[in-house]
Amino acid sequence: MTDKDKLITNEDGKEPTQGNAEKKATKQGSWFLGFAFLPFWILLFFAIVMPLFYRLPTALTIEDAGKGNFIGERAYTTLTNMVQIGQRLAGSSANEVDAVAFLLAEIEDIRSNMYTDYFTLEVDVQKTTGSHTYHNLSEMYEGVQNVVVKLSSINTTSDSYLLVNSHFDTVLTSPGAGDDGFMVCTVLEVLRVMSTSKQYFEHPVVFLFNGDEEMGMQASHGFITQHKWAPNCRAVINLDAAGSGGREILFQTGPGHPWLANYYKKGAKHPFATTLAEEIFQAGLIPSDTDYRIFIEYGDIPGLDFGQLINGYIYHTQYDRIEVIPPASIQNTGDNILGLVRALANAPELHDTSAYKTGHAVFFDFLGLYFVSYSESVGEILNYSVAGVTLFLVFISVWRISAVSSLSSSYVVLRLISLLLIQLIAFVLALGLPIVVAYLFDSFELSLTYFSSPYLLIGLYVCPSLLGLSLPITLYYHFEKNNKLSFTYLAQLGLHSWATILAVILVGITAYGIRSGYVITFSLVFYAVSLAINLFTTLHDRGYKWVGIVITFQAIPYLYLSYLIYAFIVAMTPMNGRSGSASNPDTEIAALSALGVILSLGFLVSLINVFRRPFLVIFGLVLVSAVGMYLASSTQLGFPYRPKTNSERIMYQHVRRIFYEYDGNVSKDESGYLFNFQDRREYRPYAGVNLTGLIRTEPQCEEYMMCGMPLFDERWVENRLQGGWLPRETIEPPYPTTLELLNKTVLENNTTVRFNFRVSGPPHLNIYLQSYKNDFVTITDWSFSQSYLQTPPEAPLSYHLFMTFGLTRPPMDFYVELSKPNGDFDVPCFQLGLSGHYMGDKGDKSSINFASTFPSYATLVHWPSTYQRFIF
């Protein structure tokens, strides 16, 4: 008996009648099961993915000390004490005196309990001065501090060090429990445990507590370019935060050193990592940066970059407090970092890391249970192999369908091509419909409706994406009048067409060098396995029996891929509250939601058609989408902000600005509030605030250098065209910010002039320089960074010098030299803008009253500042 004969007989071996065979082959599942099919997967997400995503270990207590383990309770107590210092702004007494004293006291306590027979401990408080270029400005610092500790085994001969970095400064208003006190206290506990455990390690470990990260990663630059131990540092573990109270994620590694990921696998007890995060971060889609970039760029050392990402709503706000951090969270991070430090401190690769620079790594965790890593070259082979095997199995399936159905191969291939076109339409709709929804909501000024109610994402973006993915193929199956090919085969061809699309995409992005293609490989490999099993067992040709195998094998990629995309939505949703107002952030979340649907449910959605009445599912998706959009647009659920938990970020300066002309006369002297709108809704939610007279800053950016405003840092510069200016009565700063021209000297060549200045003011200053309406004037030399001078910012931006003073205080002397071919320096040559920022000062009575009018769901960051424009 041939295979074909076997497939058309009943299980008892008797040959069925034609009518019974047709009925058995085409009998679909109950409509009730079909209607419950998609909700089942949603329930599976909440039952498995969510608990594993938020799972944390039990924090160890003091009773567990002495066993070489990280003690979460002790680290938590240290963090509690550190947070009591309050905000630790670089240049403030709290940061430069109190925080440093706190760290030194903790380190001295660690030294007093250290096993001196096993280890030596050295401490250095570095005071550093320097500069580096960041975006379009020069970050300058003077007298900022680092507390540096080197722990070495007593018998070590290695001159290769492992660097572990965290920062103890905070932003204005924030006590910094999560950013970055959490990591500082984690590192202190790692130091404590390692110094009191009888475990030698080969390489000394340098623990860097840097005192100025928030103002432009200045202290880490001072360490890696100037400290005596920096040349010996061969790898770095950087610890930072964009959230608080969950698991830390490994989101950057290398670059070009895949062996580092292997040590993470060896040392981390609770893995949480993905190459996709690395590629998204490095593409500039995350509005943040870390010291890791400084170590890579200026120290040329590889490393691993970690960050907290859960509950980013409180990041850089006054609500970043100890109360939102469970002890289990610090235990999770401590277990991982302690294991990783111990592993790397014994890594032979540390002797000469350059010898192991062999390409990037592909890495990811599976639901926090297991960590996978392999080199980029292995990833390329794997991706191409899986794509090739999948296409080969699809070819075998098409041949099998043709043989069993007694139809020509060309006929079956034409059906496959038709379904391929349908699935391409479905792919575009699945991605496009959520983005259209995001665009429409934004056009009605309803962006960020999901900000405080993330479950609205199901109706806003997930269901529209499911609708786009399922509707085209469901319509095709409904109107397909072909009777030559059984529906069971047609349904399989629908899945094959989807697999073909993914295989082609995988080949393309792998060839383009995108390592994150592993997410498609993860999905394809399980479909290929299920197809191989169905072909081998002949379930492929036995009615709907193949469906169970496909569903079973798709459960694993569904769980992982929904877990992965959920992590990005958790991380990026709060970031949209601080990403500025220039673009619609909802499109990113819509695209992420759509990507999650496409990757995790792409092989499953079309299976609604193996059940009766699939249009009930379509109707259900439409209904849920409609309800979700109604709740988001017409009820309080869609209002983005909540007090304390999901605050609206409001940032502004109370500005006094004075414009001096060439003859010294004042042409403008006015005061106002300068707003840097943090999210898409801008000033519209400022309920109860008198904004009469508010104007855009964009027209002033066309008229004046740097808009004639005290643009604080790179984010203020990037958002300058979307800023707002609200005039008010005259503001008197707490104390003056002054610029004094000491002398003006024409040099011997008669075409160059030198201006010597003295500036005084608060610990945070900006200087802006630009030639005055004269293309023949060139700034040729100055006291500042020569590399920045040689690469001027792109027009219309001016030279922008951002200065932070730590222990030292202005005045500061500097010079500027200009060259002009005709040597005529008795006319206006250049503009100089000077701004002083009195951070930590609440302003005058009017400013305090104005701040009190903002709604309860607002979190304010504001300070007095001055701006003076001079022409020389």
CSV table of N, CA, C and O in Angstrom, one decimal, residues 625-698:
chain,number,residue,atom,x,y,z
A,625,SER,N,-11.0,46.7,20.2
A,625,SER,CA,-10.3,47.9,19.7
A,625,SER,C,-11.2,49.2,20.0
A,625,SER,O,-10.7,50.2,20.4
A,626,ALA,N,-12.4,49.1,19.6
A,626,ALA,CA,-13.4,50.2,19.8
A,626,ALA,C,-13.5,50.6,21.2
A,626,ALA,O,-13.5,51.8,21.6
A,627,VAL,N,-13.7,49.6,22.1
A,627,VAL,CA,-13.8,49.9,23.5
A,627,VAL,C,-12.5,50.5,24.1
A,627,VAL,O,-12.5,51.5,24.8
A,628,GLY,N,-11.3,50.0,23.7
A,628,GLY,CA,-10.1,50.5,24.1
A,628,GLY,C,-9.9,52.0,23.7
A,628,GLY,O,-9.4,52.8,24.4
A,629,MET,N,-10.2,52.3,22.4
A,629,MET,CA,-10.1,53.6,21.9
A,629,MET,C,-11.1,54.6,22.6
A,629,MET,O,-10.7,55.8,22.8
A,630,TYR,N,-12.3,54.1,22.9
A,630,TYR,CA,-13.2,54.9,23.6
A,630,TYR,C,-12.7,55.3,25.0
A,630,TYR,O,-12.7,56.4,25.4
A,631,LEU,N,-12.2,54.2,25.7
A,631,LEU,CA,-11.7,54.5,27.1
A,631,LEU,C,-10.5,55.4,27.1
A,631,LEU,O,-10.4,56.3,28.0
A,632,ALA,N,-9.7,55.3,26.0
A,632,ALA,CA,-8.5,56.1,26.0
A,632,ALA,C,-8.8,57.6,25.6
A,632,ALA,O,-8.2,58.5,26.1
A,633,SER,N,-9.8,57.8,24.8
A,633,SER,CA,-10.1,59.1,24.3
A,633,SER,C,-11.2,59.9,25.1
A,633,SER,O,-11.2,61.1,25.1
A,634,SER,N,-12.1,59.1,25.8
A,634,SER,CA,-13.2,59.8,26.3
A,634,SER,C,-13.4,59.6,27.8
A,634,SER,O,-14.5,60.0,28.4
A,635,THR,N,-12.5,58.9,28.5
A,635,THR,CA,-12.6,58.7,29.9
A,635,THR,C,-11.3,59.1,30.6
A,635,THR,O,-10.3,59.3,30.0
A,636,GLN,N,-11.4,59.2,32.0
A,636,GLN,CA,-10.2,59.5,32.7
A,636,GLN,C,-9.1,58.5,32.6
A,636,GLN,O,-7.9,58.9,32.9
A,637,LEU,N,-9.4,57.3,32.2
A,637,LEU,CA,-8.4,56.3,32.1
A,637,LEU,C,-7.3,56.7,31.1
A,637,LEU,O,-6.1,56.4,31.2
A,638,GLY,N,-7.7,57.5,30.1
A,638,GLY,CA,-6.8,58.0,29.0
A,638,GLY,C,-6.0,59.2,29.4
A,638,GLY,O,-5.2,59.6,28.6
A,639,PHE,N,-6.3,59.8,30.5
A,639,PHE,CA,-5.5,60.9,30.9
A,639,PHE,C,-4.1,60.4,31.4
A,639,PHE,O,-4.1,59.5,32.3
A,640,PRO,N,-3.0,60.9,30.9
A,640,PRO,CA,-1.7,60.3,31.1
A,640,PRO,C,-1.2,60.3,32.5
A,640,PRO,O,-0.5,59.3,32.9
A,641,TYR,N,-1.5,61.3,33.3
A,641,TYR,CA,-0.7,61.5,34.5
A,641,TYR,C,-1.5,61.1,35.8
A,641,TYR,O,-2.7,61.3,35.9
A,642,ARG,N,-0.7,60.7,36.8
A,642,ARG,CA,-1.2,60.4,38.1
A,642,ARG,C,-0.2,60.9,39.1
A,642,ARG,O,1.0,60.9,38.9
A,643,PRO,N,-0.7,61.5,40.3
A,643,PRO,CA,0.3,62.0,41.3
A,643,PRO,C,1.2,60.9,41.8
A,643,PRO,O,0.8,59.8,42.0
A,644,LYS,N,2.5,61.2,41.9
A,644,LYS,CA,3.6,60.4,42.5
A,644,LYS,C,4.0,59.2,41.6
A,644,LYS,O,5.2,59.0,41.4
A,645,THR,N,3.0,58.5,41.0
A,645,THR,CA,3.4,57.3,40.3
A,645,THR,C,3.6,57.5,38.9
A,645,THR,O,4.5,56.8,38.3
A,646,ASN,N,2.9,58.4,38.2
A,646,ASN,CA,3.0,58.6,36.8
A,646,ASN,C,3.0,60.1,36.5
A,646,ASN,O,2.1,60.6,35.9
A,647,SER,N,3.9,60.8,37.0
A,647,SER,CA,3.9,62.3,37.0
A,647,SER,C,4.2,62.8,35.6
A,647,SER,O,4.8,62.2,34.8
A,648,GLU,N,3.6,64.0,35.5
A,648,GLU,CA,4.0,64.8,34.3
A,648,GLU,C,5.3,65.6,34.6
A,648,GLU,O,5.3,66.3,35.6
A,649,ARG,N,6.3,65.5,33.8
A,649,ARG,CA,7.6,66.1,34.1
A,649,ARG,C,7.5,67.6,33.5
A,649,ARG,O,7.2,67.8,32.4
A,650,ILE,N,7.8,68.5,34.4
A,650,ILE,CA,7.8,69.9,34.0
A,650,ILE,C,9.2,70.5,34.3
A,650,ILE,O,9.6,70.5,35.5
A,651,MET,N,9.8,71.1,33.3
A,651,MET,CA,11.2,71.6,33.5
A,651,MET,C,11.2,73.0,33.0
A,651,MET,O,10.8,73.3,31.8
A,652,TYR,N,11.6,74.0,33.8
A,652,TYR,CA,11.7,75.4,33.3
A,652,TYR,C,12.8,76.1,34.2
A,652,TYR,O,13.2,75.7,35.3
A,653,GLN,N,13.2,77.2,33.7
A,653,GLN,CA,14.1,78.1,34.4
A,653,GLN,C,13.5,79.5,34.6
A,653,GLN,O,12.7,79.9,33.7
A,654,HIS,N,13.8,80.1,35.7
A,654,HIS,CA,13.4,81.5,35.9
A,654,HIS,C,14.5,82.4,35.4
A,654,HIS,O,15.5,82.5,36.1
A,655,VAL,N,14.3,83.0,34.3
A,655,VAL,CA,15.5,83.6,33.6
A,655,VAL,C,15.4,85.2,33.6
A,655,VAL,O,14.4,85.8,33.4
A,656,ARG,N,16.6,85.7,33.9
A,656,ARG,CA,16.8,87.2,33.7
A,656,ARG,C,17.8,87.2,32.5
A,656,ARG,O,18.9,86.7,32.6
A,657,ARG,N,17.4,87.9,31.4
A,657,ARG,CA,18.3,87.9,30.3
A,657,ARG,C,18.6,89.4,29.9
A,657,ARG,O,17.6,90.2,29.8
A,658,ILE,N,19.8,89.7,29.6
A,658,ILE,CA,20.3,91.1,29.3
A,658,ILE,C,21.1,91.0,28.1
A,658,ILE,O,22.1,90.2,28.0
A,659,PHE,N,20.8,91.8,27.1
A,659,PHE,CA,21.6,91.9,25.8
A,659,PHE,C,22.4,93.2,25.8
A,659,PHE,O,21.8,94.3,25.8
A,660,TYR,N,23.7,93.1,25.8
A,660,TYR,CA,24.6,94.2,25.7
A,660,TYR,C,25.1,94.4,24.3
A,660,TYR,O,25.5,93.4,23.6
A,661,GLU,N,25.0,95.6,23.8
A,661,GLU,CA,25.5,95.9,22.4
A,661,GLU,C,27.0,96.1,22.4
A,661,GLU,O,27.6,96.2,23.5
A,662,TYR,N,27.5,96.4,21.2
A,662,TYR,CA,29.0,96.6,21.1
A,662,TYR,C,29.5,97.8,21.9
A,662,TYR,O,30.6,97.8,22.5
A,663,ASP,N,28.6,98.9,22.0
A,663,ASP,CA,29.0,100.1,22.7
A,663,ASP,C,28.7,100.0,24.2
A,663,ASP,O,28.9,100.9,25.0
A,664,GLY,N,28.2,98.8,24.7
A,664,GLY,CA,28.0,98.6,26.1
A,664,GLY,C,26.6,98.9,26.5
A,664,GLY,O,26.2,98.6,27.7
A,665,ASN,N,25.8,99.5,25.7
A,665,ASN,CA,24.4,99.8,26.0
A,665,ASN,C,23.6,98.5,26.1
A,665,ASN,O,23.8,97.6,25.4
A,666,VAL,N,22.5,98.6,26.9
A,666,VAL,CA,21.6,97.4,27.0
A,666,VAL,C,20.5,97.6,26.1
A,666,VAL,O,19.7,98.6,26.1
A,667,SER,N,20.3,96.6,25.2
A,667,SER,CA,19.2,96.7,24.2
A,667,SER,C,18.0,95.9,24.6
A,667,SER,O,16.9,96.0,24.1
A,668,LYS,N,18.2,94.9,25.6
A,668,LYS,CA,17.1,94.1,26.0
A,668,LYS,C,17.4,93.7,27.5
A,668,LYS,O,18.5,93.2,27.8
A,669,ASP,N,16.4,93.8,28.3
A,669,ASP,CA,16.5,93.4,29.7
A,669,ASP,C,15.1,92.9,30.1
A,669,ASP,O,14.2,93.7,30.3
A,670,GLU,N,14.9,91.6,30.1
A,670,GLU,CA,13.6,91.1,30.4
A,670,GLU,C,13.7,89.8,31.2
A,670,GLU,O,14.8,89.2,31.3
A,671,SER,N,12.7,89.4,31.8
A,671,SER,CA,12.6,88.2,32.6
A,671,SER,C,11.4,87.3,32.2
A,671,SER,O,10.4,87.8,31.7
A,672,GLY,N,11.6,86.0,32.5
A,672,GLY,CA,10.5,85.1,32.2
A,672,GLY,C,10.8,83.7,32.5
A,672,GLY,O,11.9,83.4,33.0
A,673,TYR,N,9.9,82.8,32.3
A,673,TYR,CA,10.1,81.4,32.5
A,673,TYR,C,10.3,80.7,31.2
A,673,TYR,O,9.5,80.9,30.3
A,674,LEU,N,11.4,80.0,31.1
A,674,LEU,CA,11.8,79.3,29.9
A,674,LEU,C,11.5,77.9,30.1
A,674,LEU,O,12.1,77.2,30.9
A,675,PHE,N,10.5,77.3,29.3
A,675,PHE,CA,10.1,76.0,29.4
A,675,PHE,C,10.8,75.1,28.4
A,675,PHE,O,10.9,75.4,27.2
A,676,ASN,N,11.2,73.9,28.9
A,676,ASN,CA,11.7,72.8,28.1
A,676,ASN,C,10.7,71.7,28.2
A,676,ASN,O,10.7,70.9,29.1
A,677,PHE,N,9.7,71.7,27.3
A,677,PHE,CA,8.6,70.7,27.4
A,677,PHE,C,9.1,69.3,27.3
A,677,PHE,O,9.8,69.0,26.3
A,678,GLN,N,8.7,68.5,28.2
A,678,GLN,CA,9.3,67.2,28.3
A,678,GLN,C,8.5,66.1,27.5
A,678,GLN,O,9.1,65.0,27.2
A,679,ASP,N,7.3,66.3,27.2
A,679,ASP,CA,6.5,65.3,26.5
A,679,ASP,C,5.6,66.0,25.4
A,679,ASP,O,5.5,67.2,25.3
A,680,ARG,N,5.0,65.2,24.7
A,680,ARG,CA,4.2,65.6,23.5
A,680,ARG,C,3.1,66.6,23.8
A,680,ARG,O,2.7,67.4,23.0
A,681,ARG,N,2.5,66.4,25.0
A,681,ARG,CA,1.4,67.3,25.4
A,681,ARG,C,1.8,68.7,25.8
A,681,ARG,O,0.9,69.6,26.0
A,682,GLU,N,3.0,68.9,26.0
A,682,GLU,CA,3.6,70.2,26.3
A,682,GLU,C,2.8,70.9,27.5
A,682,GLU,O,2.7,70.3,28.5
A,683,TYR,N,2.4,72.1,27.3
A,683,TYR,CA,1.8,72.9,28.4
A,683,TYR,C,0.3,72.7,28.5
A,683,TYR,O,-0.3,73.2,29.5
A,684,ARG,N,-0.3,71.9,27.7
A,684,ARG,CA,-1.8,71.7,27.7
A,684,ARG,C,-2.3,71.2,29.0
A,684,ARG,O,-3.4,71.5,29.4
A,685,PRO,N,-1.6,70.2,29.6
A,685,PRO,CA,-2.1,69.7,30.9
A,685,PRO,C,-1.9,70.6,32.1
A,685,PRO,O,-2.2,70.1,33.2
A,686,TYR,N,-1.3,71.8,32.0
A,686,TYR,CA,-0.9,72.6,33.1
A,686,TYR,C,-2.2,73.2,33.7
A,686,TYR,O,-2.4,74.4,33.6
A,687,ALA,N,-3.1,72.4,34.2
A,687,ALA,CA,-4.4,72.9,34.7
A,687,ALA,C,-4.2,73.9,35.9
A,687,ALA,O,-3.4,73.6,36.8
A,688,GLY,N,-4.8,75.0,35.8
A,688,GLY,CA,-4.8,76.0,36.9
A,688,GLY,C,-3.6,76.9,36.9
A,688,GLY,O,-3.5,77.8,37.7
A,689,VAL,N,-2.7,76.8,35.9
A,689,VAL,CA,-1.5,77.6,35.8
A,689,VAL,C,-1.8,78.8,34.8
A,689,VAL,O,-2.3,78.5,33.7
A,690,ASN,N,-1.5,80.0,35.2
A,690,ASN,CA,-1.7,81.1,34.4
A,690,ASN,C,-0.5,81.2,33.4
A,690,ASN,O,0.6,81.6,33.7
A,691,LEU,N,-0.9,80.9,32.1
A,691,LEU,CA,0.1,80.9,31.0
A,691,LEU,C,-0.1,82.0,30.0
A,691,LEU,O,0.3,82.0,28.9
A,692,THR,N,-0.8,83.1,30.5
A,692,THR,CA,-1.1,84.2,29.6
A,692,THR,C,0.2,84.8,29.1
A,692,THR,O,1.0,85.2,29.9
A,693,GLY,N,0.3,84.9,27.8
A,693,GLY,CA,1.5,85.5,27.2
A,693,GLY,C,2.6,84.5,26.8
A,693,GLY,O,3.6,84.9,26.3
A,694,LEU,N,2.3,83.2,27.0
A,694,LEU,CA,3.3,82.2,26.6
A,694,LEU,C,3.5,82.2,25.1
A,694,LEU,O,2.6,82.2,24.3
A,695,ILE,N,4.8,82.3,24.7
A,695,ILE,CA,5.1,82.3,23.2
A,695,ILE,C,6.1,81.2,23.0
A,695,ILE,O,6.8,80.7,23.9
A,696,ARG,N,6.2,80.8,21.7
A,696,ARG,CA,7.2,79.9,21.3
A,696,ARG,C,8.6,80.5,21.2
A,696,ARG,O,8.7,81.7,20.9
A,697,THR,N,9.7,79.7,21.5
A,697,THR,CA,11.0,80.3,21.4
A,697,THR,C,11.6,80.2,19.9
A,697,THR,O,12.6,80.8,19.7
A,698,GLU,N,10.9,79.5,19.1
A,698,GLU,CA,11.5,79.2,17.7
A,698,GLU,C,11.8,80.5,17.0
A,698,GLU,O,12.9,80.6,16.4
